[in-house]
Tab-separated table of C-alpha atoms in Angstrom:
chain	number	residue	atom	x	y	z
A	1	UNK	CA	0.000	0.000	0.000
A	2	UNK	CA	1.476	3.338	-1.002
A	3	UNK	CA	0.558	7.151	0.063
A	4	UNK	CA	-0.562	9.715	-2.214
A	5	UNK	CA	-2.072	13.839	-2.186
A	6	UNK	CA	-4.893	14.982	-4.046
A	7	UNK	CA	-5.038	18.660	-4.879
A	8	UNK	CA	-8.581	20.199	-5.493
A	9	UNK	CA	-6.883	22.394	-7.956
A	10	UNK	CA	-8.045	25.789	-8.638
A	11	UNK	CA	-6.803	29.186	-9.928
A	12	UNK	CA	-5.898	30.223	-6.527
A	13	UNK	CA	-3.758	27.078	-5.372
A	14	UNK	CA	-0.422	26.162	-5.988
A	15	UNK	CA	0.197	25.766	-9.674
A	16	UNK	CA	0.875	21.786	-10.409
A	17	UNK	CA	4.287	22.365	-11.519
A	18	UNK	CA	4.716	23.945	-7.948
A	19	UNK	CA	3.411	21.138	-5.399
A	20	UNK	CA	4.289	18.258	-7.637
A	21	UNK	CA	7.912	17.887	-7.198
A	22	UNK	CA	6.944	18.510	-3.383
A	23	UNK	CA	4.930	15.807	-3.351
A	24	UNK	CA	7.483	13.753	-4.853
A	25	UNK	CA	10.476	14.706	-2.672
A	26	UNK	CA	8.358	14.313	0.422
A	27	UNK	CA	8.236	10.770	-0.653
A	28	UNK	CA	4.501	10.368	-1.602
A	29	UNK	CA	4.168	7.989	-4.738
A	30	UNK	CA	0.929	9.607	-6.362
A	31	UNK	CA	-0.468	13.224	-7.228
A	32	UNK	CA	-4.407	13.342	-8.601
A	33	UNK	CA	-6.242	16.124	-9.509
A	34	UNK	CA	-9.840	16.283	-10.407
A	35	UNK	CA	-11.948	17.753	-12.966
A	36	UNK	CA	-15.088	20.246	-14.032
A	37	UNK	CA	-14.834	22.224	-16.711
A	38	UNK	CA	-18.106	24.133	-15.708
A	39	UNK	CA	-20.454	24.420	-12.680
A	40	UNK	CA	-24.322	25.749	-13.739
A	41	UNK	CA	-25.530	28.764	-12.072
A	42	UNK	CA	-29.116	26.462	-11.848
A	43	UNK	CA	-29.098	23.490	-11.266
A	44	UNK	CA	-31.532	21.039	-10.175
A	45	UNK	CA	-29.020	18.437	-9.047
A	46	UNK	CA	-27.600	18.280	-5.814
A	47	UNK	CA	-24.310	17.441	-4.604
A	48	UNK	CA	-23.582	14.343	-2.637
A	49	UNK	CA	-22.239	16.049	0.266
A	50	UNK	CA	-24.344	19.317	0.928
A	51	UNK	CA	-27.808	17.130	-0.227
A	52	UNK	CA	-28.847	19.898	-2.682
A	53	UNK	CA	-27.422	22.712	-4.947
A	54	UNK	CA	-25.549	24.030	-3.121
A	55	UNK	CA	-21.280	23.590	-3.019
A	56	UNK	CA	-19.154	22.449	-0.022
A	57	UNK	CA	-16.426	24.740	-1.911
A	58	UNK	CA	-16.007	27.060	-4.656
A	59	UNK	CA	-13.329	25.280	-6.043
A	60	UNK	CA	-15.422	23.443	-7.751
A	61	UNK	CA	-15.905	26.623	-10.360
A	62	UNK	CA	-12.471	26.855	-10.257
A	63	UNK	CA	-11.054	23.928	-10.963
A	64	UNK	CA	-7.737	23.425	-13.184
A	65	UNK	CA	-8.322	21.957	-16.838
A	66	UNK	CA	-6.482	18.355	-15.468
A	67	UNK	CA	-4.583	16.923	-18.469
A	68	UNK	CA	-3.090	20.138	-18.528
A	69	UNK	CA	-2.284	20.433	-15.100
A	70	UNK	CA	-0.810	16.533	-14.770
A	71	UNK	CA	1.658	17.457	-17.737
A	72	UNK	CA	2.548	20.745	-16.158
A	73	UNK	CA	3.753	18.079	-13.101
A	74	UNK	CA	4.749	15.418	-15.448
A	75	UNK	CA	7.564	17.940	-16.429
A	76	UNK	CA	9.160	17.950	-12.960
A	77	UNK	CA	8.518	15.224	-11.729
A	78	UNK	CA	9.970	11.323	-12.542
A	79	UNK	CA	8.730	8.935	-10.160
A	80	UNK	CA	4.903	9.774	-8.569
A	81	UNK	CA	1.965	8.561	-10.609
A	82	UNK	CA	-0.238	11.403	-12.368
A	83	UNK	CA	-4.372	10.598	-11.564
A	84	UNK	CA	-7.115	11.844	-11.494
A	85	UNK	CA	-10.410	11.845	-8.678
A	86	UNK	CA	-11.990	12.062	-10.731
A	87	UNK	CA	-11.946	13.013	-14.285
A	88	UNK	CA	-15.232	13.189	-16.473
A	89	UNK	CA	-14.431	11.529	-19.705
A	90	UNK	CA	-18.121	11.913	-21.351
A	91	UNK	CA	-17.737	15.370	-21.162
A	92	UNK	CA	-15.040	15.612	-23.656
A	93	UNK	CA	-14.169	14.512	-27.256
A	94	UNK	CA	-13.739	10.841	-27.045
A	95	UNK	CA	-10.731	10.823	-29.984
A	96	UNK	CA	-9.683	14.390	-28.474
A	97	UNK	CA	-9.143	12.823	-24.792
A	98	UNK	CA	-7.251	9.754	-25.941
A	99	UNK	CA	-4.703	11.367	-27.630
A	100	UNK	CA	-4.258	14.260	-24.661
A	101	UNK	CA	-4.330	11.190	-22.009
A	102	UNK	CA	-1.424	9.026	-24.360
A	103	UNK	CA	0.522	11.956	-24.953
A	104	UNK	CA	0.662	12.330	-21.223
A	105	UNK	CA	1.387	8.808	-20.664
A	106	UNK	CA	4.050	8.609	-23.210
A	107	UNK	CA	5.872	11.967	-22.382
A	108	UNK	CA	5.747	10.808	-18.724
A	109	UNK	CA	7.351	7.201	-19.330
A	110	UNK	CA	3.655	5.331	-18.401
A	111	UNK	CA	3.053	7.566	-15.263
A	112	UNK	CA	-0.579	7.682	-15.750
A	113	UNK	CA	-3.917	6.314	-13.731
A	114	UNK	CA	-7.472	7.477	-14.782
A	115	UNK	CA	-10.085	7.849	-12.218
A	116	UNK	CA	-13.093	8.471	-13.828
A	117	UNK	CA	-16.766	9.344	-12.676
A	118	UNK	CA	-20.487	8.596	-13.812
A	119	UNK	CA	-20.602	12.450	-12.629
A	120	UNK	CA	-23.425	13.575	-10.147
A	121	UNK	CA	-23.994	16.529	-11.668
A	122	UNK	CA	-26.579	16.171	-14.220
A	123	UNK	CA	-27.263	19.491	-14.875
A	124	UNK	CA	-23.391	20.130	-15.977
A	125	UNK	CA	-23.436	16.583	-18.251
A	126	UNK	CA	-26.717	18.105	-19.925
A	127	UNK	CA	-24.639	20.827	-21.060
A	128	UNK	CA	-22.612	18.680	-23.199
A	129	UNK	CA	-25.539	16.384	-24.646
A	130	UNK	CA	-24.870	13.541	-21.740
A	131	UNK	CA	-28.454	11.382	-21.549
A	132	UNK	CA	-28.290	11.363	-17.514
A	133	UNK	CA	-30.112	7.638	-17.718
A	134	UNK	CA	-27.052	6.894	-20.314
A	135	UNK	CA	-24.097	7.849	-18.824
A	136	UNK	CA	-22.931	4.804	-17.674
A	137	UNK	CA	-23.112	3.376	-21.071
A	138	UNK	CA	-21.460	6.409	-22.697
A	139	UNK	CA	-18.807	6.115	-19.551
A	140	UNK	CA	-18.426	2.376	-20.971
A	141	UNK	CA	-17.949	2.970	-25.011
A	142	UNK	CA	-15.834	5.826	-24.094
A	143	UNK	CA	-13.110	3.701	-22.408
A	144	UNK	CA	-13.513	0.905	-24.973
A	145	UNK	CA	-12.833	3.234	-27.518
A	146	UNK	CA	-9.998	4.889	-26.203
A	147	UNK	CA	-8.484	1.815	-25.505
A	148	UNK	CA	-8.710	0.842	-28.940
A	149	UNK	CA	-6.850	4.045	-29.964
A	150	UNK	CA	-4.116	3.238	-27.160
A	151	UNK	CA	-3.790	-0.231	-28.378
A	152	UNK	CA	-4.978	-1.226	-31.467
A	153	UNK	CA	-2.561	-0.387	-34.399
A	154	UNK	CA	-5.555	0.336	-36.705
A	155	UNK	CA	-8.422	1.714	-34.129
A	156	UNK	CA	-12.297	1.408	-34.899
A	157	UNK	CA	-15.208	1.610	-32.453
A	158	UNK	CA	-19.132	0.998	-33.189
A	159	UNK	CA	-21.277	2.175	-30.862
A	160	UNK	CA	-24.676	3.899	-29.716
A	161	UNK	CA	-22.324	7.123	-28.623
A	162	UNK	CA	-18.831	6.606	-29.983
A	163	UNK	CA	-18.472	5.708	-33.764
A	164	UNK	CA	-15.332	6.011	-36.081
A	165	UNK	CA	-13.631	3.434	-38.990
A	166	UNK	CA	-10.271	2.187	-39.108
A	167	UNK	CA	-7.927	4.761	-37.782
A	168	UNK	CA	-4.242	5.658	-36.915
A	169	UNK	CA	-3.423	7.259	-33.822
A	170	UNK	CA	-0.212	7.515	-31.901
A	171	UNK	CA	1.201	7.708	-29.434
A	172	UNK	CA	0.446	4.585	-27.918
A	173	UNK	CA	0.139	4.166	-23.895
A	174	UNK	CA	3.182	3.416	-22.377
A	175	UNK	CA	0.851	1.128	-19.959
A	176	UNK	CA	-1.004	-1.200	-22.367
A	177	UNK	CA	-4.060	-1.771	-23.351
A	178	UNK	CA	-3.910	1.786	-21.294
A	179	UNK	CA	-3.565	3.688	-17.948
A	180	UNK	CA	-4.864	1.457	-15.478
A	181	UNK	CA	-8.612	2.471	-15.128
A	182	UNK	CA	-10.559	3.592	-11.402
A	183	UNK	CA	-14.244	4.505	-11.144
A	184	UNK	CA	-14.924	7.023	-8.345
A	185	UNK	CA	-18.207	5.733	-6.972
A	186	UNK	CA	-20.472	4.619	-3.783
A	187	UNK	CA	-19.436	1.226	-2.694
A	188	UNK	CA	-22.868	-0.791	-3.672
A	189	UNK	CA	-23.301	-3.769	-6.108
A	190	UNK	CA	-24.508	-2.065	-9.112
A	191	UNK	CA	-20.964	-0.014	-9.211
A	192	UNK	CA	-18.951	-2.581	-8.275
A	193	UNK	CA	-20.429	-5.191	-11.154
A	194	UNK	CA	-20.202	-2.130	-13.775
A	195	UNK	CA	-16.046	-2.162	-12.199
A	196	UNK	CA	-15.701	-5.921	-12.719
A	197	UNK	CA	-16.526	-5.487	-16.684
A	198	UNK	CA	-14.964	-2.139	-17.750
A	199	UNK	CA	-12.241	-0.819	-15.107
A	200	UNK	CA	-9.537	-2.002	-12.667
A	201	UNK	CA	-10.337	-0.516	-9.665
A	202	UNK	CA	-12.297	1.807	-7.117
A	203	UNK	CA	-11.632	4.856	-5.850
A	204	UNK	CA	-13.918	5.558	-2.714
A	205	UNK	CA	-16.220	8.386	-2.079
A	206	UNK	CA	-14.747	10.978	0.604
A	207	UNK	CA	-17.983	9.961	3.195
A	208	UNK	CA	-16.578	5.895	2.954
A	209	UNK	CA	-14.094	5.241	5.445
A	210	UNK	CA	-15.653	2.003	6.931
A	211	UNK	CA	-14.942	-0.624	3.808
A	212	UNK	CA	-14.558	-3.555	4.882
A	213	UNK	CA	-17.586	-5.467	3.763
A	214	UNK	CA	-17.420	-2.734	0.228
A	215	UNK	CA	-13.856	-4.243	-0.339
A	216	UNK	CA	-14.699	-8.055	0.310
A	217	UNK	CA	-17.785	-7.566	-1.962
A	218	UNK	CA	-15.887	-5.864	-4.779
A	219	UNK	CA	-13.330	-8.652	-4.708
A	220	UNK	CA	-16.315	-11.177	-5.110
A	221	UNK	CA	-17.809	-9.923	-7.534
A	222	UNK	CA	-14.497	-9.743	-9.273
A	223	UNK	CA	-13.426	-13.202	-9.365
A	224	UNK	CA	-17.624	-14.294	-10.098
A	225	UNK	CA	-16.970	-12.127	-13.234
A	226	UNK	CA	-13.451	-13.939	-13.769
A	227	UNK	CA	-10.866	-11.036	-13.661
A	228	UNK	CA	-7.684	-12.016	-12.646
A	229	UNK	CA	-5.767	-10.790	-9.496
A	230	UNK	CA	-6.890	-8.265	-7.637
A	231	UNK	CA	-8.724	-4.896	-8.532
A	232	UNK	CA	-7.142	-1.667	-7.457
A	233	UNK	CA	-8.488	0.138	-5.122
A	234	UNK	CA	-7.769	3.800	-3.972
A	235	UNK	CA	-8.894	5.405	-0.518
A	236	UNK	CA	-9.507	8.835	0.506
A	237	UNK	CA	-8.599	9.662	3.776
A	238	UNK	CA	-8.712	12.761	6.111
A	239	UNK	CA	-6.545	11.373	8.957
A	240	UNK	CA	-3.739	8.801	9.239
A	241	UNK	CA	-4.297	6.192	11.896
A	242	UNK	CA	-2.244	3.289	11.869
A	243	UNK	CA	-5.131	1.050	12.952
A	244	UNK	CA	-7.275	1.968	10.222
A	245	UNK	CA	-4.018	2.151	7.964
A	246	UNK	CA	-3.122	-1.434	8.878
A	247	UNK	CA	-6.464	-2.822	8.382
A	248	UNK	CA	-7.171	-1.270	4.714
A	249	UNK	CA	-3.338	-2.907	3.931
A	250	UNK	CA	-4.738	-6.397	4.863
A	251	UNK	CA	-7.413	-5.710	3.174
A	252	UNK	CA	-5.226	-4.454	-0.365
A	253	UNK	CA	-6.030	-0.959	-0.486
A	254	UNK	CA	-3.464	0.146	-3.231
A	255	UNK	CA	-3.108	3.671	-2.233
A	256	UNK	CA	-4.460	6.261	0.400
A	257	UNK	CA	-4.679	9.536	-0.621
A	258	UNK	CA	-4.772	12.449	1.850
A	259	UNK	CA	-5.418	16.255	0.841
A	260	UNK	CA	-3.444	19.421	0.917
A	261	UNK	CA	-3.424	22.940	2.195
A	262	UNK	CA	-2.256	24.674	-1.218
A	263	UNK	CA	-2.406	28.208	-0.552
A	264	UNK	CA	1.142	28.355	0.209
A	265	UNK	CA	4.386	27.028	-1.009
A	266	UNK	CA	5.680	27.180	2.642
A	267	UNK	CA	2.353	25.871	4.032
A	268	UNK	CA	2.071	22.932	1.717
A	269	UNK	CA	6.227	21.975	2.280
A	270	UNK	CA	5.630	21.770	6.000
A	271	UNK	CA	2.075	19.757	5.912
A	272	UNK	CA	3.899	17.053	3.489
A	273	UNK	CA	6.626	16.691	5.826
A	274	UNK	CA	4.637	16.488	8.468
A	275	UNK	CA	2.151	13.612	6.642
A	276	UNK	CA	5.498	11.768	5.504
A	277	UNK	CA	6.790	11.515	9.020
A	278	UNK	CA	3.692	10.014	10.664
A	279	UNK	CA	3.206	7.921	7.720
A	280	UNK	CA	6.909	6.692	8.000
A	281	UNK	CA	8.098	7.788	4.529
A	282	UNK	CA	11.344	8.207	3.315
């Protein structure tokens, strides 16, 4: 199990390129950012924290375009792995978004891991044409596709959303068929079966911290749907305990990702050193 930070980027943080290598030389193996390229003024859906339309934070009209920001870090950086909690792939160019997300995998020597989301905001999908009672299947023909353009030497895809003939497209993924693929979702059967057939891996809400019986069920249906090994799976966490820590490790939580006072290059420097101590890293 290895230790990561997740910046809720926004045009007041720390630019990428700033807290990356931090991250990295306070001996953290991961940096994700998330995504939303727009936030409606109106909005009928609410958000899974607050319970209705309202925002926990205004960050989330803020927020960092986040292929650009993970190759602004890819640049000084050479070890952590570039993610993203979570990034909203129907909401983009499905073509467009493979060839941003292998450029960034090639120019950072296979560095990449996409978290993606069904996205609970409705109102922002409907801006760009998303059926909200389709956007699981769009999610799925989306990833098949762009792993076909990562992969396949001559790419097609036939589908009710994503359609093209035989095409070339490099550069390939480093990581092959592609970046190694999380969904950012509630811990419940549906997700987890919709995991088992098109992903690797879970990334948890930020309300989960009890997942014990989420984790033993994911790894069930897993090996009923006959995946090999084990799926990924990616924690956010608030506070290291060792306890908790040591339990999630028997239970094969890949990584644990904490967050990150950015509103300081001083600030942030101390908090990772800080984090790094009590979570014994080098």
């Amino acid at each position: 199990m290895d230790f990561g930070i997740v910046q809720f980027t926004s045009d007041r943080g720390l630019a990428p390129s700033v807290l990356a290598p931090l991250i990295e030389n306070a001996g953290f193996s991961a940096y994700y950012v998330p995504e939303h390229g727009h936030i409606p003024t109106r909005r009928d859906a609410a958000h899974p924290q607050t319970g209705d339309s309202s925002l926990p934070d205004d960050r989330y009209m803020r927020t960092l375009d986040p292929w650009v920001s993970l190759s602004a870090a890819a640049a000084v950086t050479s070890t952590i792995r570039l993610g993203t909690a979570v990034a909203l792939p129907v909401q983009s160019d499905p073509i467009t978004l493979a060839k941003s997300i292998a450029t960034l995998d090639h120019l950072s020597g296979g560095r990449v891991t996409l978290g993606v989301g069904f996205g609970w905001n409705l109102d922002e999908l409907a801006d760009h044409g998303v059926p909200p009672k389709r956007r699981r299947t769009m999610l799925r023909e989306y990833l098949e596709a762009m792993r076909a353009l990562w992969s396949d030497e001559e790419a097609q895809y036939a589908g009710e959303f994503v359609n093209f003939g035989p095409s070339w497209a490099w550069p390939k993924t480093v990581q092959q068929p592609g970046p190694p693929t999380l969904v950012g979702a509630a811990g419940n059967e549906k997700n987890f079966k919709w995991i088992a057939r098109s992903a690797d891996g879970w990334i948890t809400t930020p309300n989960e911290q009890d997942i014990e019986e989420s984790v033993l069920l994911l790894k069930q249906i897993w090996a009923d749907a006959g995946r090999d090994g084990d799926p990924q799976i990616v924690v956010l966490d608030f506070k290291p305990v060792a306890e908790k820590l040591d339990k999630w490790r028997e239970l094969g939580v890949t990584t644990v990702l904490y967050g990150v006072p950015d509103d300081s290059e001083e600030r942030a420097s101390g908090y990772l050193a800080k984090l790094a101590g009590k979570l014994g890293l080098e």
